[in-house]
mmCIF file of C-alpha atoms and ligand atoms in Angstrom:
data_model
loop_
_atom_site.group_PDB
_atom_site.id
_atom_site.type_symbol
_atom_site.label_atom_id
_atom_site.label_comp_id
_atom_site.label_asym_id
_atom_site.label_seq_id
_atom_site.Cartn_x
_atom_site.Cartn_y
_atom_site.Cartn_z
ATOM 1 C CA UNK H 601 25.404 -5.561 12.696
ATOM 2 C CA UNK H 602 24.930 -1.951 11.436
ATOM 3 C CA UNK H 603 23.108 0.231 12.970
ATOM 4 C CA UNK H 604 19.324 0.300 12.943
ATOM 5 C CA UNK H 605 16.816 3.535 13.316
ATOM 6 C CA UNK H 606 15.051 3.077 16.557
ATOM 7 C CA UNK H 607 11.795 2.793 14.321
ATOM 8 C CA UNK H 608 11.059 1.029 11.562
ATOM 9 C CA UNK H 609 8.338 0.294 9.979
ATOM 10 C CA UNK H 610 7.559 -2.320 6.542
ATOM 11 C CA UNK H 611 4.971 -1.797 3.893
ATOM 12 C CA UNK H 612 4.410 -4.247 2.001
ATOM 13 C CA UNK H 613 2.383 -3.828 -1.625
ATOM 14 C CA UNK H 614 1.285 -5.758 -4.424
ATOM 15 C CA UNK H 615 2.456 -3.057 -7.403
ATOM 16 C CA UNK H 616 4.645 0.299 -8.053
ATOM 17 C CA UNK H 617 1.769 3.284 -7.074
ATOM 18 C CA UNK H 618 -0.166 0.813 -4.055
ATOM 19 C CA UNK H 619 2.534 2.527 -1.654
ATOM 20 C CA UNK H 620 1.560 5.952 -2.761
ATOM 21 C CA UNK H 621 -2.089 6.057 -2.960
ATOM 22 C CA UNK H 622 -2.562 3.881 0.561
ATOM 23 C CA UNK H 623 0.316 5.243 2.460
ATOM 24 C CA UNK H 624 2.283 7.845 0.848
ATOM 25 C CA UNK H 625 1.465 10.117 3.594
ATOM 26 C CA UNK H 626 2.137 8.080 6.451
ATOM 27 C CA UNK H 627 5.458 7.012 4.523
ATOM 28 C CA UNK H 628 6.709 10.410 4.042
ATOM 29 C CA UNK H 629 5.675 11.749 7.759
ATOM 30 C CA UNK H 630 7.583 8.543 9.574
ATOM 31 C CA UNK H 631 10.701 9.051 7.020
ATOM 32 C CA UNK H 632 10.902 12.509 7.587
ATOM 33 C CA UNK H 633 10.804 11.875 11.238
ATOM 34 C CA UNK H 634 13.778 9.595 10.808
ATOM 35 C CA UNK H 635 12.197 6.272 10.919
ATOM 36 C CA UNK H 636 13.313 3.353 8.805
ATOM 37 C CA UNK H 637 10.754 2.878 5.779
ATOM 38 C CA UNK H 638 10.954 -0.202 3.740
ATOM 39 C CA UNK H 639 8.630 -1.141 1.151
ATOM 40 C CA UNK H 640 8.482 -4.503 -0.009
ATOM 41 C CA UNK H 641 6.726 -4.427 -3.786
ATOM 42 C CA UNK H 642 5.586 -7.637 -4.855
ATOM 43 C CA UNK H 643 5.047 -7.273 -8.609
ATOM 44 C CA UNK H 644 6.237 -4.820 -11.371
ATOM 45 C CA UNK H 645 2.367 -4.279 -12.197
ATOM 46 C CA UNK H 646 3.375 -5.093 -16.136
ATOM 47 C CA UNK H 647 -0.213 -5.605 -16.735
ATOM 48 C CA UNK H 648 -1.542 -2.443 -15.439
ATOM 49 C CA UNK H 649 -3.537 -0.522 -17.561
ATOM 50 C CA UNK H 650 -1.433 2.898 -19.077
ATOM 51 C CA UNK H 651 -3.488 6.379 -18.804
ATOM 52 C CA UNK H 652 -1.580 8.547 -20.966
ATOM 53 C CA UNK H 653 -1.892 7.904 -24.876
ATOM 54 C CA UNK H 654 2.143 9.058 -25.442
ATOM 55 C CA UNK H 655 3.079 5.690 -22.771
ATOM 56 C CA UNK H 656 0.414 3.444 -24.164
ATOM 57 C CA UNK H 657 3.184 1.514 -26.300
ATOM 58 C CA UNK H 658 4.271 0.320 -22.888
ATOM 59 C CA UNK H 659 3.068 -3.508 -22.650
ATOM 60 C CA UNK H 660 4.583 -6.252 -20.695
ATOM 61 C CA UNK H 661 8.502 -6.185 -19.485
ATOM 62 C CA UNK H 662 8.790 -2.492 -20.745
ATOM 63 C CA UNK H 663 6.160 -1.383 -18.418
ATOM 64 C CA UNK H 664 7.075 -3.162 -15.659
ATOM 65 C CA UNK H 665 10.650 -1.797 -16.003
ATOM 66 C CA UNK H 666 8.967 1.924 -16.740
ATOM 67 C CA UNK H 667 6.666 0.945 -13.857
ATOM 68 C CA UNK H 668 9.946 0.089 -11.111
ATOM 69 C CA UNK H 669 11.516 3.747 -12.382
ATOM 70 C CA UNK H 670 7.845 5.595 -11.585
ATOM 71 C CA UNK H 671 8.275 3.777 -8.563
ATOM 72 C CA UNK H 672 12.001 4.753 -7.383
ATOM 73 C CA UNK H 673 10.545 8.648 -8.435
ATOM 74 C CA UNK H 674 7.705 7.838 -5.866
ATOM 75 C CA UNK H 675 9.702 6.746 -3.556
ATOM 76 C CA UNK H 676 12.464 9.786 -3.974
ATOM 77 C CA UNK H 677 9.280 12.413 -3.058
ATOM 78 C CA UNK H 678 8.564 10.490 0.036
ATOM 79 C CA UNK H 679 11.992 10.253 1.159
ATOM 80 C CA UNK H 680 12.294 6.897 1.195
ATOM 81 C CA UNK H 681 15.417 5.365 -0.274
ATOM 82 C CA UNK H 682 14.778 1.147 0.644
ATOM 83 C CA UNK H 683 12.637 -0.776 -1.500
ATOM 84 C CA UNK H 684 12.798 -4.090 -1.967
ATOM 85 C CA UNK H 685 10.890 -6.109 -5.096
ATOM 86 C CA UNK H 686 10.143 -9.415 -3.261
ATOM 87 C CA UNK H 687 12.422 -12.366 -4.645
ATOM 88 C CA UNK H 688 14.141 -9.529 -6.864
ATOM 89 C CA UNK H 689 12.505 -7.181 -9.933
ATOM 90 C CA UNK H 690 10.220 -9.709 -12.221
ATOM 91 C CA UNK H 691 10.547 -12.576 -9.870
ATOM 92 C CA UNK H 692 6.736 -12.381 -9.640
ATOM 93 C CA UNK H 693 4.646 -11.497 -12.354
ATOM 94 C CA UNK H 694 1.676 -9.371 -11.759
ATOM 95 C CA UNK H 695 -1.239 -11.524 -12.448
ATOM 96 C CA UNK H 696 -4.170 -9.147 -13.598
ATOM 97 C CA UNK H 697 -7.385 -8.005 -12.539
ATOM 98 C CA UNK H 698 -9.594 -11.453 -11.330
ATOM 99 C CA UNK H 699 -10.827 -13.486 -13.434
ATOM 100 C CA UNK H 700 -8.792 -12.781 -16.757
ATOM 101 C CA UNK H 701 -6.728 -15.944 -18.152
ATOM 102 C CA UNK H 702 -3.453 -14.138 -16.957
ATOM 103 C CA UNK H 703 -4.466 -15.415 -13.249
ATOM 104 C CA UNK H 704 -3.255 -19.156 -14.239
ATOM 105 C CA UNK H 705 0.226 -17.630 -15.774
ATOM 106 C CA UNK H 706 2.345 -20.396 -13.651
ATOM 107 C CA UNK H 707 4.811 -17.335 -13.282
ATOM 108 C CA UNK H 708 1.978 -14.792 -11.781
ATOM 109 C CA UNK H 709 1.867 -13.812 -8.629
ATOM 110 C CA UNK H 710 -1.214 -15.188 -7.490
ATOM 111 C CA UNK H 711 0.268 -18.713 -8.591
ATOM 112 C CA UNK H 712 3.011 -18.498 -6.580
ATOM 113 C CA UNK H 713 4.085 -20.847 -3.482
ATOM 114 C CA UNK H 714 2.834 -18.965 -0.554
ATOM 115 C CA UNK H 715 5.320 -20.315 1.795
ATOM 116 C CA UNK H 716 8.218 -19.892 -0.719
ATOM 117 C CA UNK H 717 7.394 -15.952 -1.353
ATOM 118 C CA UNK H 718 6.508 -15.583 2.066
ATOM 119 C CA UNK H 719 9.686 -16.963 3.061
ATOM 120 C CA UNK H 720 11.534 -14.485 0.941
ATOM 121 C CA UNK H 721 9.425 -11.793 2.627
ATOM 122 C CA UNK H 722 10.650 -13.299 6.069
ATOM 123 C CA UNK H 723 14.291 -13.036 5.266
ATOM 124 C CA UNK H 724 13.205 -8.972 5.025
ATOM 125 C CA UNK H 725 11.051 -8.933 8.073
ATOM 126 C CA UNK H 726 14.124 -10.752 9.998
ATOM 127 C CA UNK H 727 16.600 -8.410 8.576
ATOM 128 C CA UNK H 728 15.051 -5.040 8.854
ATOM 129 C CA UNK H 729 13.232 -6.105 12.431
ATOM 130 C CA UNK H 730 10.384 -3.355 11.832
ATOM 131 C CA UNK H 731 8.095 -2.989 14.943
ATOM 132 C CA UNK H 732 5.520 -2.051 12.768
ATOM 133 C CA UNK H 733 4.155 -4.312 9.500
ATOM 134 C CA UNK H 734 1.464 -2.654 7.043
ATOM 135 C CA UNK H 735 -0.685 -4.580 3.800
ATOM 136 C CA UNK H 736 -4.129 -5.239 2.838
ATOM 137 C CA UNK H 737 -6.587 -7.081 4.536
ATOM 138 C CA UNK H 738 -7.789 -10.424 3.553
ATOM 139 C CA UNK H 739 -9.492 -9.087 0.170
ATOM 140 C CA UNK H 740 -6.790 -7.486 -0.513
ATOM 141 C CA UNK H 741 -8.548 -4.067 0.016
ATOM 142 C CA UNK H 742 -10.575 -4.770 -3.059
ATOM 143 C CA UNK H 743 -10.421 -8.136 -4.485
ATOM 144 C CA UNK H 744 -7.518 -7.644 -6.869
ATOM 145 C CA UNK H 745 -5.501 -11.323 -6.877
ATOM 146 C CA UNK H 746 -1.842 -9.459 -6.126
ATOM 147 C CA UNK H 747 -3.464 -7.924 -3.356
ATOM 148 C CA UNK H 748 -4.688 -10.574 -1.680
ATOM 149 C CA UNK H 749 -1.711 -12.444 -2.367
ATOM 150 C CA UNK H 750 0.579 -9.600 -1.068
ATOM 151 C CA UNK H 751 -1.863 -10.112 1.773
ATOM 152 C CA UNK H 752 -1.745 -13.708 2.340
ATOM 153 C CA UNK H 753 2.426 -13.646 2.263
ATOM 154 C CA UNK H 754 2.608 -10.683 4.597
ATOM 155 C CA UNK H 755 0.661 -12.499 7.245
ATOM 156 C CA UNK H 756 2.440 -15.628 6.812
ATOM 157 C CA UNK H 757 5.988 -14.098 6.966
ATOM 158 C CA UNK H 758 5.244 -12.475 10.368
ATOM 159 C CA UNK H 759 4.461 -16.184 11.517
ATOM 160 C CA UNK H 760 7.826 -17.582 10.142
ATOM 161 C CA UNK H 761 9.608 -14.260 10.722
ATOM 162 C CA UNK H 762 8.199 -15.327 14.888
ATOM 163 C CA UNK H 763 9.952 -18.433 14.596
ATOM 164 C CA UNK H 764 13.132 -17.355 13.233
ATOM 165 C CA UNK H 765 13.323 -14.688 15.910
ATOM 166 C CA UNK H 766 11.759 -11.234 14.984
ATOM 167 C CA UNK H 767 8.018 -11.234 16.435
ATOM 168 C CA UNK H 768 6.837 -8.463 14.929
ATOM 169 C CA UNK H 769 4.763 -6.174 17.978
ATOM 170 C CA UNK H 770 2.519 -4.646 15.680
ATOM 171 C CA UNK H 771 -0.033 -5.700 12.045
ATOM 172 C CA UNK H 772 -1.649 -2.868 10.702
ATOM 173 C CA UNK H 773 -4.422 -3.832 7.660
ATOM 174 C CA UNK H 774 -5.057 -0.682 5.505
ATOM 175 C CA UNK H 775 -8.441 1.100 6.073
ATOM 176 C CA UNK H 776 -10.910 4.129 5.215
ATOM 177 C CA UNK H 777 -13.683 4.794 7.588
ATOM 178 C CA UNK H 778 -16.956 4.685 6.286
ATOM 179 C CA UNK H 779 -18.171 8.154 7.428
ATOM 180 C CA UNK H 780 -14.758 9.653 5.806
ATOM 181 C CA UNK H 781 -15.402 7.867 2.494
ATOM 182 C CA UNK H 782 -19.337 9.055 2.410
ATOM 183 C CA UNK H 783 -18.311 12.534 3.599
ATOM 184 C CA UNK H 784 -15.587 12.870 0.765
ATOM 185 C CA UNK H 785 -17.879 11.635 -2.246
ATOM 186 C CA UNK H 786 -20.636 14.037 -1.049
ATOM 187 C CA UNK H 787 -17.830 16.608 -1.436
ATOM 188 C CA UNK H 788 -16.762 15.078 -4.727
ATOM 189 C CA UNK H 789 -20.375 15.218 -6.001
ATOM 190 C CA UNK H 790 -20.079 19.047 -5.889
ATOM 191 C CA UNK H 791 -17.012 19.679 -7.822
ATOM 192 C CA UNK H 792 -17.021 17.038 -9.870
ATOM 193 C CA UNK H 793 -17.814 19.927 -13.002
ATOM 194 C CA UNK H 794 -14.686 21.586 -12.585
ATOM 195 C CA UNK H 795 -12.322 18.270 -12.236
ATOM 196 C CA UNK H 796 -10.599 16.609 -15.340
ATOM 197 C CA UNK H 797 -12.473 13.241 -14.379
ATOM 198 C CA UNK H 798 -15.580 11.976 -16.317
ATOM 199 C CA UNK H 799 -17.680 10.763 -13.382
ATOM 200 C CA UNK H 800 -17.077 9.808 -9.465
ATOM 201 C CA UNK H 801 -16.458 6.642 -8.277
ATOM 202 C CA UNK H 802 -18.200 5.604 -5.500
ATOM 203 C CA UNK H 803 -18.116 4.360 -1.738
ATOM 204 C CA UNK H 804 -17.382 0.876 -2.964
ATOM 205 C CA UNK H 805 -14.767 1.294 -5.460
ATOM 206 C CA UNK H 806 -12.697 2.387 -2.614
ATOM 207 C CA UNK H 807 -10.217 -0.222 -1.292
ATOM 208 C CA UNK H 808 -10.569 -1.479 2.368
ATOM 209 C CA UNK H 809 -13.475 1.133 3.503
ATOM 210 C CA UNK H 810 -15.202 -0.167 6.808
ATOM 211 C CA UNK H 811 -17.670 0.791 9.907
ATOM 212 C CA UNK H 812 -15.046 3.497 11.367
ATOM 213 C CA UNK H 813 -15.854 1.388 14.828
ATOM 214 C CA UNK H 814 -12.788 -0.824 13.273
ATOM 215 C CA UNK H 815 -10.647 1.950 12.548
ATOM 216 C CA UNK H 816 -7.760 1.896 15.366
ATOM 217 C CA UNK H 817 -5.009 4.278 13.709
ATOM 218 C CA UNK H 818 -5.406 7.325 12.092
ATOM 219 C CA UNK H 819 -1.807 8.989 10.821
ATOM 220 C CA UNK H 820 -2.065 12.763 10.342
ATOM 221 C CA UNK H 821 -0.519 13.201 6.574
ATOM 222 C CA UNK H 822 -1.293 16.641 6.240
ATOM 223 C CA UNK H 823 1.646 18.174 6.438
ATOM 224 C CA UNK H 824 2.857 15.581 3.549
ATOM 225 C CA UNK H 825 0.239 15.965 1.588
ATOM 226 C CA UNK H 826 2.259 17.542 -1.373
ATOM 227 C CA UNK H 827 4.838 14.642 -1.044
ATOM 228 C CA UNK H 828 2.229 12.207 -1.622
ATOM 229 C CA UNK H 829 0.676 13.982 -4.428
ATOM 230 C CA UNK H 830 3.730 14.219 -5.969
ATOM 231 C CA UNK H 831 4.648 10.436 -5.462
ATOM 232 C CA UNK H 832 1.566 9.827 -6.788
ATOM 233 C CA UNK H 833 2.224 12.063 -10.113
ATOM 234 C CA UNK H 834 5.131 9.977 -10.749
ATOM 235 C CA UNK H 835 2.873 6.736 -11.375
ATOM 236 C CA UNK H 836 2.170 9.112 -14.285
ATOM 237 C CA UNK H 837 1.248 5.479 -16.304
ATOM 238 C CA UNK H 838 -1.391 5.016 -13.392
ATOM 239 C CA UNK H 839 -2.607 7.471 -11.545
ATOM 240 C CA UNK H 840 -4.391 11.039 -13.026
ATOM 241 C CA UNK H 841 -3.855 13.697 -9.622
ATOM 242 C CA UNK H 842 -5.845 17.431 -9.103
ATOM 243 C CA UNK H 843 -5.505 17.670 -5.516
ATOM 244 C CA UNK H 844 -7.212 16.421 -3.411
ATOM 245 C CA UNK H 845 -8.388 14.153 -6.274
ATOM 246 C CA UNK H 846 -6.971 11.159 -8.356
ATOM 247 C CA UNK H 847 -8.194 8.546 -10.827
ATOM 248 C CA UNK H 848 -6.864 5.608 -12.273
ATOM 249 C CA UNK H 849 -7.419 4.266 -15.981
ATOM 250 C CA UNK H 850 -10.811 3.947 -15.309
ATOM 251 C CA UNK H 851 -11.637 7.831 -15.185
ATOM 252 C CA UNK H 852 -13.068 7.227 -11.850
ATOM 253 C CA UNK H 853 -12.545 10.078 -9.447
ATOM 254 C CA UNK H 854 -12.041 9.404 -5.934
ATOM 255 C CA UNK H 855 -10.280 11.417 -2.648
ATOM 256 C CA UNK H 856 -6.913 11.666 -2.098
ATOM 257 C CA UNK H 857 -6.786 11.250 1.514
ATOM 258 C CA UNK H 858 -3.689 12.893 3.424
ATOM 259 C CA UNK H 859 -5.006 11.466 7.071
ATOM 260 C CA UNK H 860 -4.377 7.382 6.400
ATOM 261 C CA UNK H 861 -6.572 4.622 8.030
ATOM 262 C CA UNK H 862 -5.697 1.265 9.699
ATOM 263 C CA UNK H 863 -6.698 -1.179 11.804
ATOM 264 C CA UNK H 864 -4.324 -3.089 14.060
ATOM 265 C CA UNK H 865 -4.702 -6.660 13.786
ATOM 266 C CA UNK H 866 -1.356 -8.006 15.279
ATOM 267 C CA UNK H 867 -0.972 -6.219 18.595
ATOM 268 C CA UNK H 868 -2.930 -4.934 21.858
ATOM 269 C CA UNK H 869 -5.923 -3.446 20.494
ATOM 270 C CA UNK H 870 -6.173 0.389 21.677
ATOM 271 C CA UNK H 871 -8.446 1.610 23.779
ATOM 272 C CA UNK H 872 -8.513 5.299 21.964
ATOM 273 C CA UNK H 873 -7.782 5.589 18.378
ATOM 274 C CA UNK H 874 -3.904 6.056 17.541
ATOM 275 C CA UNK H 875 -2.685 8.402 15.926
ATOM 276 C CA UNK H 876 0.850 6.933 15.593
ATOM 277 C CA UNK H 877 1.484 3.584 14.405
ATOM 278 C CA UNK H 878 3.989 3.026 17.027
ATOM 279 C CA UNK H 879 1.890 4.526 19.927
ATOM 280 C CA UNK H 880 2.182 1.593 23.071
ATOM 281 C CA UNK H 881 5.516 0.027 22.069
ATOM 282 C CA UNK H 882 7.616 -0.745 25.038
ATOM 283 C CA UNK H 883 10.763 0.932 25.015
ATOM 284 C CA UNK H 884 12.859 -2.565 24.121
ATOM 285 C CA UNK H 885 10.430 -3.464 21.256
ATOM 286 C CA UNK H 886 10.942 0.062 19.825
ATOM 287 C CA UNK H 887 14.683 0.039 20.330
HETATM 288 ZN ZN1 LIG Z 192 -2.192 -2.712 -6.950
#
């Protein structure tokens, strides 16, 4: 067997720009650190919605294969060189925002086997033994059908990834605390006139955003924040930046936060919050 980094940590999203936006901070600090990163992307995000007129042509296959290049950039700014597209590129289609028809595609994500794609995603977690897992929580952060899926698949690989021998110590669900949501759109409000954005979005456009009593980790980013910004420029098709703003196609404004949020879910729950995902790992789970 080659040789492992001591750490490593798995990510595991439902489209090319998810990794950036949630954790492109904590990605970049734990890579530059020396940590193993893996990201496991689910779909190619093929029917994501293109900002910029000059890419609007993109539809379909061609965006998904522009998509999985924005991503590799991404990826290149964070340092991160292993991705994995779960079941290889286009196995899974991206299945669209709820509700549309393309939710009953039979190739879609969201119509996919759960313990077939989750077993795929096992083979990874078995492989790359991470101490530390990251997705969505059950809603997928905010209801999108990829997301929960990605959700639903993560959780059930760590069970089969238990029973084919790699437990892994520690489930982190992507978060934003309440307070830092509130106190960022009151900040928003005031120089909103100056951004390139129409309006603000709001507390509940944001994905995953609870009580901060449920917030267990919090991962110091700053230092990366001009990584992430730039991994997040190079989902040029999705993602509009001015520091420390973004919006996606819907004009929408909302923070870019360099401090990232999660809750541990698989794991002895801390009594302090964390400020390292693999704070309390015994020395022969973080070996
Ligand atoms: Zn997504």
């Amino acid at each position: 067997m080659t040789e492992q980094p001591s750490r490593r940590l798995l990510l595991v999203h439902a489209h090319p720009d998810d990794e950036s936006i949630n954790n492109g901070a904590t990605m970049a600090r734990y890579a530059t650190q020396g940590a193993q990163v893996t990201l496991v992307t689910c779909t190619l995000g093929e029917r994501g919605e293109v900002i910029p007129p000059r890419l609007r042509h993109l539809t379909g296959a061609a965006l998904g294969a522009h998509r999985l290049t924005e991503l590799r950039s991404a990826l290149g700014e964070l340092g991160v060189t292993d991705v994995r597209l779960l079941g290889g590129a286009g196995r899974y289609g991206d299945s669209g925002m709820m509700g549309l028809p393309d939710n009953d595609a039979p190739d879609c994500f969201w119509q996919a086997d759960l313990d077939e794609a989750a077993g795929r995603l096992a083979e990874v977690v078995t492989e790359v033994r991470p101490q530390v897992l990251v997705t969505y929580d059950d809603n997928g952060g905010y209801g999108h059908p990829d997301h929960i899926q990605a959700h639903r698949v993560a959780m059930r690989a760590v069970e089969l990834a238990a029973d084919a021998g790699w437990s892994v110590p520690k489930v982190y669900w992507n978060r934003i605390p309440r307070s830092v949501a509130e106190a960022a759109f009151a900040r928003l409000r005031t120089e909103l006139p100056g951004l390139p954005f129409a309006r603000s979005g709001s507390v509940d456009d944001l994905p995953g955003v609870v009580d901060d009593d449920r917030i267990t980790t919090a991962v110091d980013g700053t230092a990366h924040a001009a990584a992430k910004a730039a991994a997040m420029r190079a989902h040029a098709t999705q993602i509009e930046v001015a520091e420390p703003w973004f919006a996606l196609s819907n004009e929408q404004a909302q923070p870019l936060f360099t401090t990232e949020h999660y809750e541990l879910v698989r794991g002895p729950r801390p009594d302090t919050r964390e400020t390292d995902l693999f704070a309390g790992l015994a020395p022969e789970e973080a070996s």
